[in-house]
Short mmCIF file of C-alpha atoms and ligand atoms in Angstrom, two decimals:
data_model
loop_
_atom_site.label_atom_id
_atom_site.label_comp_id
_atom_site.label_asym_id
_atom_site.label_seq_id
_atom_site.Cartn_x
_atom_site.Cartn_y
_atom_site.Cartn_z
CA MET A 783 -10.04 17.78 -19.80
CA ASN A 784 -9.50 19.99 -16.74
CA LEU A 785 -11.21 18.52 -13.70
CA PRO A 786 -11.63 19.67 -10.12
CA SER A 787 -11.11 17.55 -7.03
CA TYR A 788 -14.27 16.80 -5.05
CA ILE A 789 -14.63 17.51 -1.35
CA ALA A 790 -17.88 16.11 0.02
CA GLY A 791 -19.51 16.50 -3.37
CA GLU A 792 -18.34 20.08 -3.95
CA ALA A 793 -15.98 20.80 -6.84
CA VAL A 794 -12.68 22.33 -5.70
CA HIS A 795 -10.75 24.29 -8.32
CA SER A 796 -7.25 25.50 -7.47
CA ASP A 797 -4.19 26.95 -9.16
CA GLN A 798 -2.17 23.89 -8.19
CA LYS A 799 -2.80 21.42 -11.01
CA LEU A 800 -1.70 17.83 -11.42
CA GLU A 801 -0.94 17.16 -15.09
CA VAL A 802 -1.72 13.81 -16.72
CA PHE A 803 -0.05 12.68 -19.95
CA TYR A 804 -0.97 10.12 -22.60
CA PRO A 805 1.82 7.52 -22.46
CA TRP A 806 1.48 6.75 -26.19
CA ASP A 807 2.61 10.21 -27.42
CA ASN A 808 3.25 12.24 -24.25
CA SER A 809 0.50 14.73 -25.12
CA LEU A 810 -1.30 16.39 -22.21
CA THR A 811 -4.52 14.49 -21.48
CA GLY A 812 -5.77 16.75 -18.73
CA THR A 813 -5.33 18.25 -15.30
CA VAL A 814 -6.87 17.82 -11.86
CA SER A 815 -6.87 20.54 -9.20
CA LYS A 816 -4.94 19.67 -6.03
CA ILE A 817 -6.60 20.26 -2.67
CA SER A 818 -5.24 22.00 0.43
CA ARG A 819 -5.03 20.75 4.01
CA ALA A 820 -8.11 22.86 4.84
CA ASP A 821 -10.02 21.05 2.08
CA LEU A 822 -9.03 17.69 3.57
CA GLU A 823 -10.26 18.83 6.97
CA GLN A 824 -13.55 19.82 5.37
CA ALA A 825 -13.87 16.36 3.78
CA ILE A 826 -13.31 14.66 7.15
CA THR A 827 -15.62 16.83 9.24
CA THR A 828 -18.41 16.74 6.65
CA ALA A 829 -18.18 12.93 6.48
CA LEU A 830 -18.40 12.60 10.27
CA GLU A 831 -21.28 15.06 10.49
CA GLY A 832 -23.18 13.43 7.60
CA GLN A 833 -23.10 10.07 9.27
CA LYS A 834 -25.48 11.33 11.91
CA ASN A 835 -28.19 10.91 9.27
CA PRO A 836 -27.22 7.61 7.63
CA LEU A 837 -28.65 6.38 4.36
CA SER A 838 -31.16 3.55 4.47
CA ARG A 839 -30.27 0.23 2.87
CA TYR A 840 -32.75 0.99 0.13
CA ASP A 841 -31.14 4.38 -0.54
CA ARG A 842 -27.70 2.78 -0.83
CA HIS A 843 -29.09 0.08 -3.11
CA ALA A 844 -30.86 2.60 -5.35
CA ILE A 845 -27.78 4.86 -5.66
CA LEU A 846 -25.57 1.93 -6.64
CA ARG A 847 -28.12 0.64 -9.17
CA LYS A 848 -28.42 4.08 -10.70
CA ALA A 849 -24.62 4.38 -10.83
CA ALA A 850 -24.40 1.05 -12.68
CA GLN A 851 -26.90 2.38 -15.21
CA LEU A 852 -24.97 5.64 -15.63
CA MET A 853 -21.73 3.69 -16.02
CA ALA A 854 -23.30 1.71 -18.85
CA GLU A 855 -24.50 4.91 -20.53
CA ASN A 856 -21.04 6.51 -20.23
CA ARG A 857 -19.08 3.36 -21.07
CA GLU A 858 -17.38 4.61 -24.23
CA GLU A 859 -16.37 7.92 -22.70
CA MET A 860 -14.97 6.24 -19.58
CA ALA A 861 -13.05 3.72 -21.70
CA LYS A 862 -11.51 6.61 -23.63
CA VAL A 863 -10.46 8.46 -20.47
CA ILE A 864 -8.75 5.33 -19.11
CA CYS A 865 -6.99 4.81 -22.43
CA ARG A 866 -5.81 8.42 -22.52
CA GLU A 867 -4.23 8.30 -19.09
CA THR A 868 -2.86 4.75 -19.02
CA GLY A 869 -2.07 3.97 -22.68
CA LEU A 870 -4.02 0.71 -22.25
CA CYS A 871 -5.72 -0.27 -25.50
CA MET A 872 -9.44 0.34 -25.94
CA ARG A 873 -10.23 -3.39 -25.91
CA GLU A 874 -8.93 -3.52 -22.36
CA THR A 875 -10.42 -0.27 -21.16
CA ARG A 876 -13.89 -1.20 -22.45
CA TYR A 877 -13.57 -4.49 -20.60
CA GLU A 878 -12.69 -2.62 -17.42
CA THR A 879 -15.86 -0.52 -17.60
CA GLY A 880 -17.88 -3.76 -17.80
CA ARG A 881 -16.18 -5.09 -14.69
CA THR A 882 -17.00 -1.85 -12.91
CA SER A 883 -20.68 -2.20 -13.77
CA ASP A 884 -20.53 -5.63 -12.12
CA VAL A 885 -18.95 -4.14 -8.99
CA LEU A 886 -21.75 -1.58 -8.75
CA GLU A 887 -24.50 -4.15 -9.40
CA PHE A 888 -23.13 -6.64 -6.87
CA ALA A 889 -22.69 -3.90 -4.27
CA ALA A 890 -26.28 -2.76 -4.90
CA ALA A 891 -27.50 -6.30 -4.25
CA ALA A 892 -25.27 -6.71 -1.18
CA ALA A 893 -26.64 -3.48 0.32
CA LEU A 894 -29.98 -5.25 0.75
CA GLU A 895 -28.54 -8.24 2.59
CA ASP A 896 -28.34 -8.40 6.35
CA ASP A 897 -26.03 -11.04 7.83
CA GLY A 898 -27.00 -10.39 11.44
CA GLN A 899 -27.23 -13.44 13.70
CA VAL A 900 -29.46 -14.42 16.59
CA PHE A 901 -28.16 -16.51 19.52
CA SER A 902 -30.53 -18.06 22.01
CA CYS A 903 -28.94 -18.02 25.46
CA ASP A 904 -30.80 -20.96 27.02
CA ILE A 905 -28.54 -23.52 25.37
CA SER A 906 -26.42 -24.57 28.34
CA PRO A 907 -26.83 -25.15 32.09
CA GLN A 908 -25.31 -21.68 32.53
CA GLY A 909 -27.92 -20.25 30.17
CA LYS A 910 -30.56 -17.61 30.70
CA ASN A 911 -33.77 -16.70 29.01
CA ARG A 912 -32.19 -14.04 26.81
CA LYS A 913 -31.25 -13.54 23.19
CA ILE A 914 -28.14 -12.02 21.67
CA VAL A 915 -28.43 -10.33 18.28
CA THR A 916 -25.65 -9.02 16.03
CA PHE A 917 -25.74 -6.26 13.48
CA ARG A 918 -23.13 -4.37 11.49
CA GLN A 919 -22.25 -0.74 12.02
CA PRO A 920 -20.33 1.18 9.36
CA LEU A 921 -16.91 2.57 10.22
CA GLN A 922 -17.06 6.31 10.72
CA LEU A 923 -14.44 7.10 8.06
CA VAL A 924 -12.38 5.08 5.55
CA SER A 925 -9.29 6.33 3.68
CA ALA A 926 -8.57 4.73 0.30
CA ILE A 927 -5.45 4.98 -1.86
CA THR A 928 -5.45 3.33 -5.29
CA PRO A 929 -2.90 2.42 -8.02
CA PHE A 930 -2.78 3.17 -11.74
CA ASN A 931 -3.22 -0.19 -13.39
CA HIS A 932 -7.04 -0.51 -13.24
CA PRO A 933 -7.84 3.13 -12.57
CA LEU A 934 -11.60 2.65 -12.69
CA ASN A 935 -12.16 -0.80 -11.28
CA GLN A 936 -9.83 -0.38 -8.33
CA VAL A 937 -11.56 2.84 -7.34
CA ALA A 938 -14.95 1.12 -7.71
CA HIS A 939 -13.75 -1.77 -5.51
CA LYS A 940 -13.19 0.70 -2.67
CA VAL A 941 -16.10 3.10 -3.20
CA ALA A 942 -18.97 0.71 -3.99
CA PRO A 943 -18.56 -1.54 -0.91
CA ALA A 944 -18.18 1.58 1.25
CA ILE A 945 -21.50 2.90 -0.01
CA ALA A 946 -23.16 -0.49 0.38
CA ALA A 947 -21.84 -0.69 3.96
CA GLY A 948 -22.78 2.94 4.71
CA ALA A 949 -19.20 4.03 5.47
CA PRO A 950 -18.05 7.47 4.24
CA MET A 951 -14.81 7.43 2.25
CA ILE A 952 -12.03 9.83 1.33
CA LEU A 953 -10.09 8.57 -1.68
CA LYS A 954 -6.84 9.58 -3.33
CA PRO A 955 -6.31 7.89 -6.70
CA SER A 956 -2.93 7.31 -8.36
CA GLU A 957 -1.36 10.59 -9.42
CA LYS A 958 -0.83 8.89 -12.80
CA THR A 959 -4.54 8.20 -13.37
CA PRO A 960 -6.71 10.66 -11.43
CA LEU A 961 -9.02 11.70 -14.28
CA THR A 962 -10.88 8.38 -14.37
CA ALA A 963 -11.36 8.48 -10.59
CA ILE A 964 -12.76 12.00 -10.69
CA ARG A 965 -15.17 11.11 -13.52
CA PHE A 966 -16.25 8.07 -11.48
CA ALA A 967 -16.96 10.31 -8.47
CA GLU A 968 -19.07 12.58 -10.71
CA ILE A 969 -21.11 9.57 -11.79
CA MET A 970 -21.65 8.58 -8.16
CA TYR A 971 -22.90 12.07 -7.25
CA GLU A 972 -25.13 12.11 -10.34
CA ALA A 973 -26.56 8.80 -9.16
CA GLY A 974 -27.69 10.54 -5.97
CA LEU A 975 -24.81 9.87 -3.57
CA PRO A 976 -24.81 12.56 -0.88
CA GLY A 977 -21.57 14.54 -0.88
CA TRP A 978 -20.58 13.62 2.68
CA MET A 979 -20.30 9.96 1.69
CA LEU A 980 -17.41 10.51 -0.74
CA SER A 981 -14.50 12.85 -1.38
CA VAL A 982 -12.08 12.12 -4.25
CA PHE A 983 -9.05 14.34 -4.67
CA VAL A 984 -5.38 14.69 -5.42
CA GLY A 985 -2.80 16.49 -3.31
CA ASP A 986 0.73 16.46 -2.01
CA LEU A 987 2.11 13.50 -0.12
CA GLU A 988 2.96 15.21 3.15
CA GLU A 989 0.10 17.67 3.22
CA ILE A 990 -2.73 15.37 2.11
CA VAL A 991 -1.77 11.70 1.86
CA GLN A 992 0.08 11.31 5.18
CA PRO A 993 -2.85 12.63 7.27
CA MET A 994 -5.17 10.21 5.45
CA ILE A 995 -3.07 7.44 7.01
CA THR A 996 -2.33 8.91 10.44
CA ASP A 997 -5.45 10.93 11.37
CA ASP A 998 -7.15 9.31 14.38
CA ARG A 999 -10.61 9.90 12.97
CA VAL A 1000 -9.83 7.51 10.09
CA GLU A 1001 -10.71 3.97 11.18
CA LEU A 1002 -9.49 2.04 8.14
CA VAL A 1003 -6.83 2.63 5.50
CA SER A 1004 -7.61 0.61 2.39
CA PHE A 1005 -4.61 0.55 0.06
CA THR A 1006 -3.92 -1.16 -3.25
CA GLY A 1007 -0.46 -0.75 -4.75
CA SER A 1008 3.15 -1.82 -4.45
CA VAL A 1009 4.70 -3.86 -1.63
CA GLU A 1010 7.10 -1.04 -0.82
CA ILE A 1011 4.39 1.59 -0.23
CA GLY A 1012 2.05 -0.93 1.39
CA LYS A 1013 4.61 -1.81 4.04
CA LEU A 1014 5.35 1.87 4.60
CA ILE A 1015 1.65 2.50 5.19
CA ALA A 1016 1.48 -0.47 7.57
CA SER A 1017 4.26 1.11 9.63
CA GLN A 1018 2.51 4.49 9.75
CA ALA A 1019 -1.13 3.55 10.26
CA GLY A 1020 -0.76 2.66 13.94
CA TYR A 1021 -3.89 1.54 15.77
CA LYS A 1022 -6.27 1.27 12.85
CA LYS A 1023 -7.50 -1.35 10.45
CA THR A 1024 -5.51 -1.72 7.25
CA CYS A 1025 -6.43 -3.54 4.07
CA LEU A 1026 -3.29 -3.95 1.96
CA GLU A 1027 -3.63 -5.38 -1.55
CA LEU A 1028 -0.05 -5.48 -2.81
CA GLY A 1029 2.07 -6.86 -5.63
CA GLY A 1030 2.21 -10.34 -7.11
CA ASN A 1031 4.47 -12.62 -9.12
CA SER A 1032 1.96 -15.23 -10.19
CA PRO A 1033 2.87 -18.57 -11.74
CA LEU A 1034 0.96 -20.51 -14.37
CA ILE A 1035 2.00 -24.12 -13.85
CA ILE A 1036 1.62 -26.34 -16.91
CA LEU A 1037 1.99 -30.07 -16.38
CA ASN A 1038 2.87 -32.77 -18.94
CA ASP A 1039 -0.75 -33.92 -19.28
CA ALA A 1040 -2.17 -30.42 -19.91
CA ASP A 1041 -4.44 -29.59 -22.83
CA LEU A 1042 -1.82 -27.64 -24.78
CA ASP A 1043 -4.25 -25.41 -26.67
CA LYS A 1044 -5.75 -24.34 -23.39
CA ALA A 1045 -2.33 -23.88 -21.80
CA VAL A 1046 -1.08 -21.71 -24.66
CA THR A 1047 -4.21 -19.53 -24.60
CA LEU A 1048 -4.16 -19.10 -20.82
CA ALA A 1049 -0.44 -18.28 -20.81
CA ALA A 1050 -0.93 -15.59 -23.46
CA GLU A 1051 -4.04 -14.08 -21.88
CA GLY A 1052 -2.44 -14.10 -18.46
CA SER A 1053 0.81 -12.55 -19.64
CA PHE A 1054 -0.35 -9.89 -22.08
CA ARG A 1055 -3.82 -8.69 -21.06
CA ASN A 1056 -3.83 -5.16 -19.64
CA SER A 1057 -0.26 -4.83 -20.98
CA GLY A 1058 0.80 -7.33 -18.31
CA GLN A 1059 -0.06 -4.76 -15.64
CA ARG A 1060 -2.31 -6.77 -13.39
CA CYS A 1061 -1.25 -7.74 -9.90
CA THR A 1062 -2.43 -11.24 -10.84
CA ALA A 1063 -0.91 -11.35 -14.34
CA VAL A 1064 1.09 -14.45 -15.24
CA LYS A 1065 4.64 -13.47 -14.38
CA ARG A 1066 6.21 -16.90 -14.67
CA ILE A 1067 5.17 -19.75 -16.96
CA LEU A 1068 6.35 -22.92 -15.25
CA VAL A 1069 6.29 -25.74 -17.80
CA GLN A 1070 7.05 -29.36 -17.04
CA GLU A 1071 10.08 -30.65 -18.92
CA GLY A 1072 8.23 -33.24 -21.04
CA ILE A 1073 6.24 -30.60 -22.96
CA VAL A 1074 8.36 -27.48 -22.71
CA GLU A 1075 9.63 -27.66 -26.28
CA GLU A 1076 6.21 -28.17 -27.88
CA PHE A 1077 4.58 -25.61 -25.58
CA THR A 1078 7.20 -22.98 -26.38
CA LYS A 1079 6.81 -23.44 -30.13
CA ARG A 1080 3.04 -23.06 -29.97
CA PHE A 1081 3.17 -20.24 -27.45
CA VAL A 1082 5.40 -18.09 -29.67
CA GLU A 1083 2.85 -18.47 -32.50
CA LYS A 1084 0.00 -17.54 -30.16
CA ALA A 1085 1.87 -14.52 -28.80
CA LYS A 1086 2.14 -13.10 -32.33
CA GLU A 1087 -1.65 -12.53 -32.22
CA TYR A 1088 -1.14 -9.92 -29.47
CA VAL A 1089 -0.47 -6.97 -31.75
CA SER A 1090 1.01 -4.00 -29.90
CA GLY A 1091 0.83 -0.35 -30.88
CA ASP A 1092 -1.54 2.62 -30.95
CA PRO A 1093 -3.91 2.07 -28.00
CA GLU A 1094 -6.84 3.58 -29.92
CA ASP A 1095 -6.41 1.38 -32.99
CA PRO A 1096 -9.13 -1.32 -32.86
CA GLU A 1097 -6.57 -3.94 -33.99
CA THR A 1098 -4.30 -3.26 -31.02
CA ARG A 1099 -4.34 -5.83 -28.24
CA VAL A 1100 -1.43 -4.51 -26.19
CA GLY A 1101 -1.04 -0.77 -25.62
CA THR A 1102 1.72 0.94 -23.68
CA VAL A 1103 2.72 0.44 -20.09
CA ILE A 1104 2.16 3.36 -17.73
CA ASP A 1105 5.15 5.47 -18.77
CA GLU A 1106 8.52 5.34 -20.46
CA ASN A 1107 10.41 4.77 -17.20
CA ALA A 1108 8.37 1.64 -16.52
CA ALA A 1109 9.08 0.39 -20.06
CA ILE A 1110 12.81 1.03 -19.61
CA VAL A 1111 12.84 -1.11 -16.45
CA LEU A 1112 11.21 -3.94 -18.39
CA GLU A 1113 13.64 -3.58 -21.30
CA GLU A 1114 16.59 -3.71 -18.91
CA ARG A 1115 15.23 -6.82 -17.24
CA VAL A 1116 15.00 -8.51 -20.64
CA LYS A 1117 18.63 -7.59 -21.39
CA GLN A 1118 19.75 -8.80 -17.96
CA ALA A 1119 17.88 -12.09 -18.40
CA GLU A 1120 19.68 -12.58 -21.74
CA LYS A 1121 23.00 -11.96 -20.02
CA ASP A 1122 21.99 -14.53 -17.42
CA GLY A 1123 21.39 -17.14 -20.13
CA ALA A 1124 17.77 -16.65 -21.27
CA LYS A 1125 16.75 -16.48 -24.93
CA VAL A 1126 14.31 -13.93 -26.37
CA LEU A 1127 12.06 -15.72 -28.88
CA LEU A 1128 9.66 -12.88 -29.64
CA GLY A 1129 9.57 -9.13 -28.99
CA GLY A 1130 12.00 -7.57 -26.56
CA GLY A 1131 11.87 -4.17 -28.25
CA ARG A 1132 10.70 -0.88 -26.78
CA ARG A 1133 9.47 2.38 -28.31
CA GLY A 1134 8.83 5.09 -25.72
CA ALA A 1135 6.33 3.61 -23.25
CA LEU A 1136 5.47 0.75 -25.59
CA MET A 1137 7.05 -2.55 -24.56
CA GLU A 1138 6.49 -5.31 -27.07
CA PRO A 1139 4.86 -8.53 -25.87
CA THR A 1140 7.95 -10.58 -25.19
CA VAL A 1141 8.46 -14.33 -24.97
CA ILE A 1142 11.65 -15.45 -23.22
CA ALA A 1143 12.78 -19.05 -22.83
CA ASN A 1144 15.33 -20.76 -20.54
CA VAL A 1145 14.87 -18.07 -17.92
CA PRO A 1146 17.05 -18.64 -14.84
CA ARG A 1147 15.13 -18.56 -11.59
CA ASP A 1148 17.22 -15.84 -9.98
CA THR A 1149 17.25 -13.20 -12.74
CA PRO A 1150 15.42 -9.98 -11.69
CA MET A 1151 12.76 -10.44 -14.38
CA VAL A 1152 11.28 -13.34 -12.41
CA ALA A 1153 12.78 -12.85 -8.95
CA GLU A 1154 10.90 -9.52 -8.71
CA GLU A 1155 7.54 -8.35 -10.04
CA SER A 1156 7.99 -7.24 -13.68
CA PHE A 1157 4.90 -5.13 -14.30
CA GLY A 1158 4.51 -5.43 -18.07
CA PRO A 1159 3.90 -7.78 -21.03
CA LEU A 1160 6.81 -10.17 -20.46
CA ALA A 1161 6.25 -13.94 -20.67
CA PRO A 1162 9.21 -15.80 -19.15
CA ILE A 1163 9.21 -19.60 -19.54
CA ILE A 1164 10.87 -21.62 -16.80
CA THR A 1165 11.28 -25.39 -16.98
CA ILE A 1166 10.12 -27.40 -13.97
CA LYS A 1167 10.82 -31.03 -13.17
CA ASP A 1168 7.40 -31.74 -11.70
CA LEU A 1169 4.64 -30.21 -9.58
CA ASP A 1170 6.64 -30.51 -6.36
CA ASP A 1171 9.46 -28.55 -7.97
CA ALA A 1172 6.97 -25.81 -9.04
CA ILE A 1173 5.40 -25.60 -5.58
CA GLU A 1174 8.76 -25.47 -3.83
CA TYR A 1175 10.05 -22.81 -6.23
CA TYR A 1176 6.95 -20.64 -5.90
CA ASN A 1177 6.71 -20.98 -2.13
CA SER A 1178 10.37 -20.00 -1.70
CA GLY A 1179 9.59 -16.47 -2.96
CA ASN A 1180 8.08 -13.53 -1.09
CA PHE A 1181 4.80 -13.10 -2.96
CA GLY A 1182 1.54 -14.93 -2.30
CA LEU A 1183 -1.23 -13.42 -4.40
CA SER A 1184 -2.53 -15.89 -6.98
CA SER A 1185 -1.65 -18.88 -9.11
CA GLY A 1186 -2.97 -21.07 -11.89
CA ILE A 1187 -2.41 -24.68 -12.90
CA VAL A 1188 -3.19 -26.36 -16.22
CA THR A 1189 -3.69 -30.09 -15.86
CA ASN A 1190 -6.33 -32.79 -16.20
CA ASP A 1191 -4.93 -34.68 -13.23
CA LEU A 1192 -7.38 -34.06 -10.40
CA GLN A 1193 -4.97 -35.07 -7.66
CA ALA A 1194 -2.27 -32.75 -9.00
CA ALA A 1195 -4.73 -29.86 -9.25
CA LEU A 1196 -5.92 -30.38 -5.69
CA LYS A 1197 -2.37 -30.67 -4.43
CA ALA A 1198 -1.57 -27.30 -6.02
CA ALA A 1199 -4.68 -25.74 -4.47
CA LYS A 1200 -3.67 -27.08 -1.08
CA HIS A 1201 0.06 -26.40 -1.08
CA LEU A 1202 0.69 -23.24 -3.09
CA ARG A 1203 0.98 -20.43 -0.54
CA THR A 1204 -1.20 -17.92 -2.37
CA GLY A 1205 -4.55 -16.22 -1.84
CA THR A 1206 -5.99 -17.92 -4.95
CA THR A 1207 -5.33 -21.03 -7.04
CA ASN A 1208 -7.32 -21.37 -10.27
CA ILE A 1209 -7.45 -24.76 -11.98
CA ASN A 1210 -7.40 -24.60 -15.78
CA GLU A 1211 -7.74 -20.82 -15.59
CA VAL A 1212 -5.47 -17.80 -15.40
CA PRO A 1213 -4.32 -16.83 -11.89
CA GLY A 1214 -6.34 -13.62 -12.10
CA TYR A 1215 -9.73 -15.22 -12.68
CA ARG A 1216 -12.40 -13.98 -10.29
CA ILE A 1217 -15.82 -12.45 -10.14
CA GLU A 1218 -16.14 -9.07 -8.52
CA LYS A 1219 -17.94 -10.37 -5.44
CA SER A 1220 -15.76 -13.40 -4.66
CA PRO A 1221 -13.07 -12.97 -1.97
CA PHE A 1222 -9.80 -11.74 -3.40
CA GLY A 1223 -6.43 -10.93 -1.85
CA GLY A 1224 -3.02 -12.27 -1.00
CA ILE A 1225 -0.72 -13.41 1.79
CA LYS A 1226 2.99 -12.94 2.57
CA ASP A 1227 4.26 -9.80 0.78
CA SER A 1228 1.07 -9.63 -1.31
CA GLY A 1229 -1.15 -8.76 1.65
CA LEU A 1230 -2.25 -9.55 5.17
CA GLY A 1231 -4.81 -12.15 4.15
CA ILE A 1232 -7.62 -9.62 4.43
CA LYS A 1233 -9.71 -10.06 1.35
CA GLU A 1234 -11.43 -7.62 -0.96
CA GLY A 1235 -14.17 -8.41 -3.44
CA VAL A 1236 -17.45 -6.62 -2.79
CA ASN A 1237 -18.73 -8.73 0.10
CA GLU A 1238 -15.48 -9.09 2.04
CA ALA A 1239 -14.66 -5.40 1.61
CA MET A 1240 -18.09 -4.49 2.98
CA LYS A 1241 -17.54 -6.61 6.06
CA PHE A 1242 -14.15 -5.01 6.69
CA MET A 1243 -15.72 -1.55 6.48
CA THR A 1244 -18.06 -2.38 9.36
CA THR A 1245 -17.80 -3.60 12.93
CA THR A 1246 -20.13 -6.16 14.44
CA LYS A 1247 -22.23 -4.90 17.32
CA THR A 1248 -23.95 -7.35 19.64
CA PHE A 1249 -26.87 -6.55 21.90
CA SER A 1250 -28.93 -8.76 24.14
CA PHE A 1251 -32.37 -8.63 25.69
CA PRO A 1252 -34.59 -10.67 27.99
CA TRP A 1253 -36.64 -13.39 26.29
CA GLU A 1254 -38.92 -14.67 29.01
P1 LIG B 139 2.33 2.46 -5.97
O1 LIG B 139 2.51 1.74 -4.68
O2 LIG B 139 3.48 3.16 -6.57
O3 LIG B 139 1.18 3.58 -5.80
C1 LIG B 139 -0.09 3.25 -5.30
C2 LIG B 139 -0.70 4.47 -4.64
O4 LIG B 139 0.08 4.84 -3.51
C3 LIG B 139 -0.76 5.70 -5.52
O5 LIG B 139 -1.99 6.34 -5.32
C4 LIG B 139 0.39 6.54 -5.02
O6 LIG B 139 0.20 7.93 -5.24
C5 LIG B 139 0.34 6.24 -3.54
N1 LIG B 139 1.57 6.51 -2.81
C6 LIG B 139 2.83 6.65 -3.29
N2 LIG B 139 3.69 6.89 -2.27
C7 LIG B 139 2.97 6.89 -1.14
C8 LIG B 139 3.28 7.06 0.23
N3 LIG B 139 4.52 7.29 0.63
N4 LIG B 139 2.28 6.99 1.13
C9 LIG B 139 1.02 6.76 0.75
N5 LIG B 139 0.65 6.58 -0.54
C10 LIG B 139 1.62 6.65 -1.47
O7 LIG B 139 1.70 1.39 -6.98
P2 LIG B 139 1.38 1.57 -8.53
O8 LIG B 139 2.67 1.63 -9.26
O9 LIG B 139 0.38 2.66 -8.73
O10 LIG B 139 0.61 0.20 -8.85
C11 LIG B 139 1.25 -0.96 -9.21
C12 LIG B 139 1.40 -1.92 -8.04
O11 LIG B 139 0.14 -2.19 -7.46
C13 LIG B 139 1.94 -3.27 -8.47
O12 LIG B 139 2.88 -3.71 -7.54
C14 LIG B 139 0.71 -4.16 -8.45
O13 LIG B 139 0.99 -5.52 -8.31
C15 LIG B 139 -0.03 -3.60 -7.30
N6 LIG B 139 -1.45 -3.96 -7.36
C16 LIG B 139 -1.97 -4.85 -6.44
C17 LIG B 139 -3.30 -5.25 -6.54
C18 LIG B 139 -3.91 -6.22 -5.56
O14 LIG B 139 -5.14 -6.27 -5.50
N7 LIG B 139 -3.15 -6.99 -4.82
C19 LIG B 139 -4.08 -4.75 -7.56
C20 LIG B 139 -3.53 -3.87 -8.46
C21 LIG B 139 -2.21 -3.48 -8.35
#
């Protein structure tokens, strides 16, 4: 699979190729042509020029609907491409294509909605016979930079709201997973998207990525990725909007009264789905002391159902992580946790980029596995005294993305929702539960509190204009 980059809808082939490897066996999956600085300039000027003839709401709606249909028709192929560049198993990659169809459908619907407001001005003694009306205007240009872990859905979560809002976008996907992003762009063009609305490309950091952040013509940098790079971008972006969706270290809090079957299932789904590489994956299972023994016993049995191995084998539920280096970091964190007093009850082994689903008990709170984000299928169990202990422990850390609590005690659930300093708290659900149009995003090191999700992202890609007129 040798793909071009796309500048304003035109394929760009070059001698400079980015190579992408299959983490499962290190075979070459494909290449993408890198662009030059002149190509980037072309993408920017074409986007600005194109905006002089904006698309109607109906056009944007129809393009997104058509794209959703094309995504459904190409589902199996897209799932295979994701698998071949991430090593995620086909169960997961098929699921991701379904989520992406939702993003496109919801964006298509949102393109038809107008949230403009009307204010009558004769409502006070200072009033006049006038009206003020608001409407949204798209930003002139949005830069987007995306990570590897959901290479299709994260690209869709930038591109689809931009189209729905009418804002042109230039997007650089993760250098680890560019093939999926390029195939997605091809689907968008096939659906009728005019070239000027979207450029998707790869290129060098200094030559291509830096100007995407610093160029004055870019009005918003929308970034999803690690805390480290997110903060770097924040320091470079200067006087422009930034949307930063960064890392997480999400807890699943399980209280003494919890339905244990539910708790065990949620803990396993949250820890192992997508090879544990979700920003909202369960990274710490906080179990109240009265049930920790029984929970742990049942959880180990449940975890055995998450068979790891060949990502293309239909039986596989956990494929590789993104590359061998990432797996080595996870393996080392398991060893360090053992040194610090934890006990591995299941897994712990590594083969190349494959990290086994791993259950670890008695994990100390300060070992790197849980003090930092461990982006893989590790399930550390930490004993908590009570809900207050869990809240205090979680809130003392730097992350603030999402959280889950398993309990039938309404007051406890509401207390968690109120006091956990995170963007999301899900009751009797995994921390990552969402629909693609609900607001999503974190606080503290996980983000600036600016949400994504189709509708919020659309709003952030526009500015509100007000105008007024006599009403006599
Ligand atoms: P990363 O930060 O390493 O890379 C993300 C993107 O930034 C890539 O496209 C990369 O090429 C680019 N990049 C690298 N250096 C850059 C620089 N100096 N300037 C500008 N861009 C640069 O992240 P990753 O490893 O691809 O993804 C995993 C991380 O993303 C995890 O921390 C995960 O929690 C986070 N994430 C967050 C969310 C969320 O919505 N909050 C969602 C998914 C993933």
